[in-house]
Structures are given as C-alpha cells and as structure tokens.
XYZ file of C-alpha atoms in Angstrom:
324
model
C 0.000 0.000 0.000
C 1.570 3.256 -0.671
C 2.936 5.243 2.169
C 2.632 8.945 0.936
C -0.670 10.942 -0.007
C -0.125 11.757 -3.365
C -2.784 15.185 -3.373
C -1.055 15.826 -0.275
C 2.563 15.536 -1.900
C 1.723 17.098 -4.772
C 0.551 20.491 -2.608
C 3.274 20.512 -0.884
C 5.595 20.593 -3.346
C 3.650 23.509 -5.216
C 3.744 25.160 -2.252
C 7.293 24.806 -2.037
C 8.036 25.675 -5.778
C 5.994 28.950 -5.627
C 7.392 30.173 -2.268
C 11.033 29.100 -3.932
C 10.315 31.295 -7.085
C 9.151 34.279 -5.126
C 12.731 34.081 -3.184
C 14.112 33.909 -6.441
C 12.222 36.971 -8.051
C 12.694 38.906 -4.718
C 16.884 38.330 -5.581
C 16.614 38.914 -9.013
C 14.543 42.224 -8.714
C 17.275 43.752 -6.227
C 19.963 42.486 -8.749
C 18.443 44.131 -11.396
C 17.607 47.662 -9.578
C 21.483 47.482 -8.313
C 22.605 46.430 -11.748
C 20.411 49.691 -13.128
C 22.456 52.073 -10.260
C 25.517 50.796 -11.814
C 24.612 51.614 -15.406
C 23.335 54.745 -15.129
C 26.062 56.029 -12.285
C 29.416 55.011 -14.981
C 26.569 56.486 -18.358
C 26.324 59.420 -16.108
C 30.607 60.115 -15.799
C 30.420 59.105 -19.186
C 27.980 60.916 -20.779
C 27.259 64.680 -20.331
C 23.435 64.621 -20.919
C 22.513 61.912 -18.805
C 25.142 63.439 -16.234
C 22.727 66.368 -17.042
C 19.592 64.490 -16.782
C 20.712 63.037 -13.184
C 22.645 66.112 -12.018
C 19.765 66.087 -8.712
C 20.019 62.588 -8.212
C 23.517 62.003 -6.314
C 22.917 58.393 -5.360
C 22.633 57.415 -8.997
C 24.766 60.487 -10.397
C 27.646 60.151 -8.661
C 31.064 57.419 -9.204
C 30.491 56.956 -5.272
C 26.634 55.408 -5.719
C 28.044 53.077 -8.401
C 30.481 51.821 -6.532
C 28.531 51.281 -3.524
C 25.923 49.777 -5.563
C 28.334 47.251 -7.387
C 29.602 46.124 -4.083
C 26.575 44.805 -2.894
C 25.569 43.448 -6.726
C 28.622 41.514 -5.890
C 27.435 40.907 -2.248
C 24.260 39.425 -3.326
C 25.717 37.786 -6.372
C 27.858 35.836 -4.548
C 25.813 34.888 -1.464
C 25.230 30.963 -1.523
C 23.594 31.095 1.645
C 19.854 32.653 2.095
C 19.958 32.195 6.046
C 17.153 29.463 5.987
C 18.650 25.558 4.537
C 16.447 23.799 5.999
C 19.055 21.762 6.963
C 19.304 20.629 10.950
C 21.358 19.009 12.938
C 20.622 17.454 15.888
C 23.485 16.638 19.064
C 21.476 14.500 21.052
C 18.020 12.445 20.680
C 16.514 14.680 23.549
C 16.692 17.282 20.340
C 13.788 15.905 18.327
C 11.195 15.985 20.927
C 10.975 19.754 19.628
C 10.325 18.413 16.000
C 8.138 15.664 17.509
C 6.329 18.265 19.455
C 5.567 20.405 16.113
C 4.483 17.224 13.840
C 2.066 15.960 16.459
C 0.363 19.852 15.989
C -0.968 18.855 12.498
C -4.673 17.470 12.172
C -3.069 14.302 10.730
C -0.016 13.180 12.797
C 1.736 10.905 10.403
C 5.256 9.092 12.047
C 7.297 7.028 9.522
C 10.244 5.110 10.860
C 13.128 2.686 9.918
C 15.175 1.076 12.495
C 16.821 -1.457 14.835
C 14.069 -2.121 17.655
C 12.604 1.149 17.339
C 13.524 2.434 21.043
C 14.551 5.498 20.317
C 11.253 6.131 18.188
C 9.463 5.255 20.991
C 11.664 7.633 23.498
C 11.049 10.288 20.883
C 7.307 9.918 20.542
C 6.186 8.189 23.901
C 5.329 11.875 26.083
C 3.585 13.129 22.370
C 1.141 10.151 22.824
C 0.240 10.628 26.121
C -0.612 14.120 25.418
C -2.794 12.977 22.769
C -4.505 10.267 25.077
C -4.719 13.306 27.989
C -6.089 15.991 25.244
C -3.294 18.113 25.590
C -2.807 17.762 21.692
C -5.869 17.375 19.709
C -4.662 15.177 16.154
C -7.734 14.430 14.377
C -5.750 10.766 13.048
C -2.868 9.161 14.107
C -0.705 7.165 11.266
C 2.476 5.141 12.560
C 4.298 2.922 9.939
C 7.354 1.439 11.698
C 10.141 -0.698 9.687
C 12.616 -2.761 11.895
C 15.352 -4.934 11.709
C 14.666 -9.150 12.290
C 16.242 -10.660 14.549
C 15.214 -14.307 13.944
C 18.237 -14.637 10.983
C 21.853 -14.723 11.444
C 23.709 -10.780 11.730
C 26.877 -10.228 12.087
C 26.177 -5.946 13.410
C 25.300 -6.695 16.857
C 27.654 -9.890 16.258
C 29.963 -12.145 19.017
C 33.489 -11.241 19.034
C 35.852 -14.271 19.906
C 39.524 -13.656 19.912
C 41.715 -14.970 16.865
C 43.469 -17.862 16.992
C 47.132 -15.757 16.271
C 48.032 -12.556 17.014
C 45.500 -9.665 19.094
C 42.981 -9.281 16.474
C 38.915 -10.345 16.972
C 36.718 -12.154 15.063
C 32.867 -11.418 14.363
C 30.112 -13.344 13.774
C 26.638 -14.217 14.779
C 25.066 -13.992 18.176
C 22.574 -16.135 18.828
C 22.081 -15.057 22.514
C 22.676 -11.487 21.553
C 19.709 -11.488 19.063
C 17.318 -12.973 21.876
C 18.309 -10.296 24.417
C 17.444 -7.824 21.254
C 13.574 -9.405 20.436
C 13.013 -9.813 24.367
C 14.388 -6.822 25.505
C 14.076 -4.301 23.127
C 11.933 -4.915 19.779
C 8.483 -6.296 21.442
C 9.086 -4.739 24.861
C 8.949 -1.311 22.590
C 6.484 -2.730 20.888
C 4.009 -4.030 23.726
C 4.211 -0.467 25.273
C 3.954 1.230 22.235
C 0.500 -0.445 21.654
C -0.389 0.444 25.081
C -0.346 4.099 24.672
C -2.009 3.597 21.589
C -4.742 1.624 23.565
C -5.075 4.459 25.461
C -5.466 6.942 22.881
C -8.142 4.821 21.277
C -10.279 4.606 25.139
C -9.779 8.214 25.561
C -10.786 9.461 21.688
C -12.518 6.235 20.397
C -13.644 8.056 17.217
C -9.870 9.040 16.172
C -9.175 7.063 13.341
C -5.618 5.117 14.130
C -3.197 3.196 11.960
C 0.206 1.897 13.345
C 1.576 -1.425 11.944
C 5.189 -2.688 11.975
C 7.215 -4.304 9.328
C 10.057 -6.467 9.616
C 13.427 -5.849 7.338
C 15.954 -8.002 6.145
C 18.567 -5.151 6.346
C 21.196 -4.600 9.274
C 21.081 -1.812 11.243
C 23.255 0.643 9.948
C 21.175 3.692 10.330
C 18.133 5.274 11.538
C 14.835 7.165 9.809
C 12.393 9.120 10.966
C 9.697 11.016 8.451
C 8.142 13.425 9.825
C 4.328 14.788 8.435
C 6.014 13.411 4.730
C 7.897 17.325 5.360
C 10.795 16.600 7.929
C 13.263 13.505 7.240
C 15.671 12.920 10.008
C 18.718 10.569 9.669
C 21.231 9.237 12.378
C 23.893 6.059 12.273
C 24.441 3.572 14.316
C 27.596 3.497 15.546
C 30.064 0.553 15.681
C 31.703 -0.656 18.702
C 32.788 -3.614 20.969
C 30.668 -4.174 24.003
C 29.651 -6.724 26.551
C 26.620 -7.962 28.307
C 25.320 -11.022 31.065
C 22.399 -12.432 29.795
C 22.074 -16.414 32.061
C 25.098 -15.276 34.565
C 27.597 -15.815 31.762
C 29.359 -12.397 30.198
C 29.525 -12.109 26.362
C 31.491 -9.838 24.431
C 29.821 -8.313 21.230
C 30.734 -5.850 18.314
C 27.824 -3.670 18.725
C 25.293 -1.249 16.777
C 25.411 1.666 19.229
C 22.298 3.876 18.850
C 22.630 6.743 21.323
C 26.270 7.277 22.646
C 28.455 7.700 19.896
C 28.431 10.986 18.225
C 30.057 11.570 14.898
C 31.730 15.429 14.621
C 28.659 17.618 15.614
C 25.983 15.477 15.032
C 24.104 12.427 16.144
C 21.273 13.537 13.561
C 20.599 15.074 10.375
C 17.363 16.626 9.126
C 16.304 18.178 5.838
C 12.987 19.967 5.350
C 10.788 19.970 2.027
C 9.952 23.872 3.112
C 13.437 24.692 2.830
C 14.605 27.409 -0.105
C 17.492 25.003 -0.990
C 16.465 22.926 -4.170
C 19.024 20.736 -3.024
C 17.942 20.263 0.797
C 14.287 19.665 -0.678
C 16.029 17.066 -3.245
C 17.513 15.299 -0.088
C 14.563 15.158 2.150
C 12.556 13.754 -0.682
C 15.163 11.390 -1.456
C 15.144 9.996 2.420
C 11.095 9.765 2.015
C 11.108 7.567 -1.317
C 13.963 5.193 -0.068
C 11.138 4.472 2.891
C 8.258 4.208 0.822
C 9.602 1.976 -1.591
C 10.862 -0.369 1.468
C 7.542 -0.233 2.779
C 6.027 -1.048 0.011
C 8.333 -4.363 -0.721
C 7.752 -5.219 2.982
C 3.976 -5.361 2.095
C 4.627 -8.156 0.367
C 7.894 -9.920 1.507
C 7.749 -11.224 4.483
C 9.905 -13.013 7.092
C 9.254 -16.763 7.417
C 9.726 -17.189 10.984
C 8.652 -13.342 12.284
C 9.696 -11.578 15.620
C 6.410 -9.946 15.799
C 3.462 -12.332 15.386
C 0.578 -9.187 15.889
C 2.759 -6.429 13.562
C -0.823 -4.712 13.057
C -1.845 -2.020 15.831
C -5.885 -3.203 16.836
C -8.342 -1.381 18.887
C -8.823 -3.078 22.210
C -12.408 -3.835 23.017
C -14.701 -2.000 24.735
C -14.013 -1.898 28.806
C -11.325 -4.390 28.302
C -7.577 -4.337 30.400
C -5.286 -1.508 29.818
C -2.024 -2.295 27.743
C-alpha cells in the first residue's frame, strides 16, 4: 500500500516551488535595480546629458553610488547562503522531541520510521502520545508505519566477538544469545508499550481514526529514519563498537550497533525539510522519504518466514477491556 498521499505531496511541493520562485524573483529584482544604479552612475561620468539628466540625483549620479551599488551586486551575487537551509542538525536524541512536538500539531499526525528495535522512536514519541490520550494535543488521526530490523536470521552488526586464533585481532560473527536479548528486551518490549499508549489513545478518543503497523526488514542496522508529516526527514547512524553484556550469569562480548552514545563530529542527527529554499535540501529530504516508501512497500509483500512480531498490526482493544 503506498505510504505517501499523493494530493497531499503534490501540494506541498507547489507550495514549495511557488514560495522558492518568489525568493528567487525577490533576488533577481534587487539584482536588477542594483545592476540599473551601476549603469546609469558610470553612463552618467560618461555621458554629459545623462550626467545632465541626473545632475539632482547624487545616489545614482555620482562614481560613489556606483560603486557602492556594485559592491553589494557583488554581495548578493555571490551569497550561496539565504539564512534558511532547511538543513538541521541534531546533538542528542533529547533534540527531536521539539520536532516531535511540532508534527504531532498537524490534524493528521503521520510518524514514519526505519530502524533497529525502534527504542529510540518510541523515546522520541512516547510523552507526544500521552498528550494525545490526555487531550493536551488534539490530532484528528494518528498514522504510525514502523520498519525494523529481524532478529530471527543470522547478523553479524550486533555480532559475538571471539579472539583470533594468532596474534591480538577479533573475530565477528553471529550472536545467537545477543539477538534474543534484542527481540526480548528491546523490539516487542517497545512494541508491547507502544501499543499500550495507543490503547489508550483509542479509550480516551474512540472516534480518532488510528493506523500503526510494523514491518520487519531483512537489512542490518546501519542507520536510523524518521519522516516526519512526509515534510521533515531525520537521519542518524548507528555506531560501531565492541561491548559486553550477562544475559544467564555468563558475560559475552559483542561488536555492537550503538544507537545513542556515539556521536560523529557535531551530530548524532541530520534533518532536511521539504519547506526549505534550498532545491538541493528539498532534493535530499525527498530522497530519504522515497527510499522508505519503496521499502515499505516491498515489505507489504515480503515477508519473514519465521517473524519476531506475530501481531505487527496495531488493533483497537475492546470495549471496557484491560489496559495495555
């Protein structure tokens, strides 16, 4: 089923194109009126009648007005920047609970994500949710499609590190026990309180229409996707690095997908905007949103043969039953 409303899409981007043009007329106008100063200050050192003509008009009559007007023609000519990218970038995952905050304003909250186990979505999004369920933010629909990474199949990224048989170098490979403390302790505990708060929401608001369903990926985790509203797309990696853990009293030593505490230069996240003025941020954040909706869409159909999830599809709870 496809992930993005194409009406919707299609608006936006108009929206986008006309407000870009306007930025671009808005340049090219001052261009042209400095351009015109220029002109008409050298024709009037040049040329005794129109020195004549604009004898009372010292900012364009004079050598001084030209030159301060081809200065900034220059200034503006070579300006690469217009002060609003649309590009963000994020230190810490505390950051996006501001762009959380602002997508869960719209009448039709809809929260695409691609991960590992999808904890940090749910750190991200959890206090949103019970704001909607408390009426503190009024949504009129709720749309969560959530990709994640199986755990059921051999990985290598979380993987067991054993030493090597010569010298001080490690070797990677699969962890079985690893993989079970990731399903058990991370993918359906997310998941289980995930559907809670959405069981909530649904008690509280039964007439709010509410889609969530989660799809399982053959793909490692090597980075992370949220979509914001089909306008925001944020992006963070995993990192890479060796680890232990006890899981049965026994310690095991892992080469591990790290999802919060590594941070690479500035950043642990990136985010691009389709409202920015940059063609080329806009290019980017629609870039991010196809690569999810055409995984989505093969995960429609292709499906793991031995699942983590066996209930992937969010359903209302019934009437007066148990929380959770």
């Amino acid at each position: 089923m496809p992930t993005r409303d194409p009406a919707r899409s299609a608006g936006r981007s108009a929206l986008a194109e006309l407000r870009t043009r306007l930025a671009g007329m808005k340049t090219s106008i001052i261009k042209g009126v400095l351009a015109a100063v220029v002109v008409l200050g050298v024709a009037a050192d040049l040329i005794d009648p129109v020195g004549d003509v604009l004898r009372d008009r010292p900012l364009l009559g004079t050598s001084f007005g030209s030159l301060v007007a081809l200065v900034l023609f220059e200034a503006i000519t070579d300006t690469s920047d217009d002060g609003d990218s649309g590009v963000d970038v994020f230190g810490t995952l505390g950051d996006l609970g501001e762009p959380a905050k602002e997508a869960f304003a719209a009448k039709h909250v809809r929260i695409y994500f691609s991960g590992f186990t999808m904890q940090t979505l749910h750190d991200v999004i959890r206090d949103r949710l019970i704001e909607v369920a408390d009426g503190s933010l009024r949504p009129r629909a709720l749309t969560l499609h959530i990709i994640v990474v199986h755990l059921n199949s051999p990985m290598n990224l979380p993987g067991a590190l054993s030493p090597a048989p010569v010298g001080e170098q490690l070797l990677f490979d699969d962890s079985p026990v690893n993989r079970e403390r990731m399903r058990e302790d991370y993918t359906l505990k997310y998941w289980e309180s995930l559907r809670a708060l959405l069981d909530d929401i649904r008690r509280r608001h039964p007439r709010m229409p509410i889609e969530c369903e989660v799809r399982e990926s053959p793909h490692g985790p090597q980075f992370k996707l949220y979509i914001l509203n089909e306008e925001r797309a944020i992006y963070g990696t995993y990192g890479i690095k060796e680890n232990t853990f006890t899981r049965g009293g026994q310690e095991h030593r892992i080469l591990d997908a790290a999802g919060f505490n590594i941070m690479h230069a500035d950043a642990r996240y990136l985010g691009w905007s389709v409202r920015s003025r940059s063609k080329s941020t806009r290019q980017v954040a629609n870039y991010h949103m196809a690569w999810f909706e055409n995984l989505w869409n093969v995960l429609d159909r292709v499906k793991p043969a031995a699942p983590v999830i066996p209930d992937p599809v969010w359903q209302p709870p019934s009437p007066g039953g148990p929380a959770g």
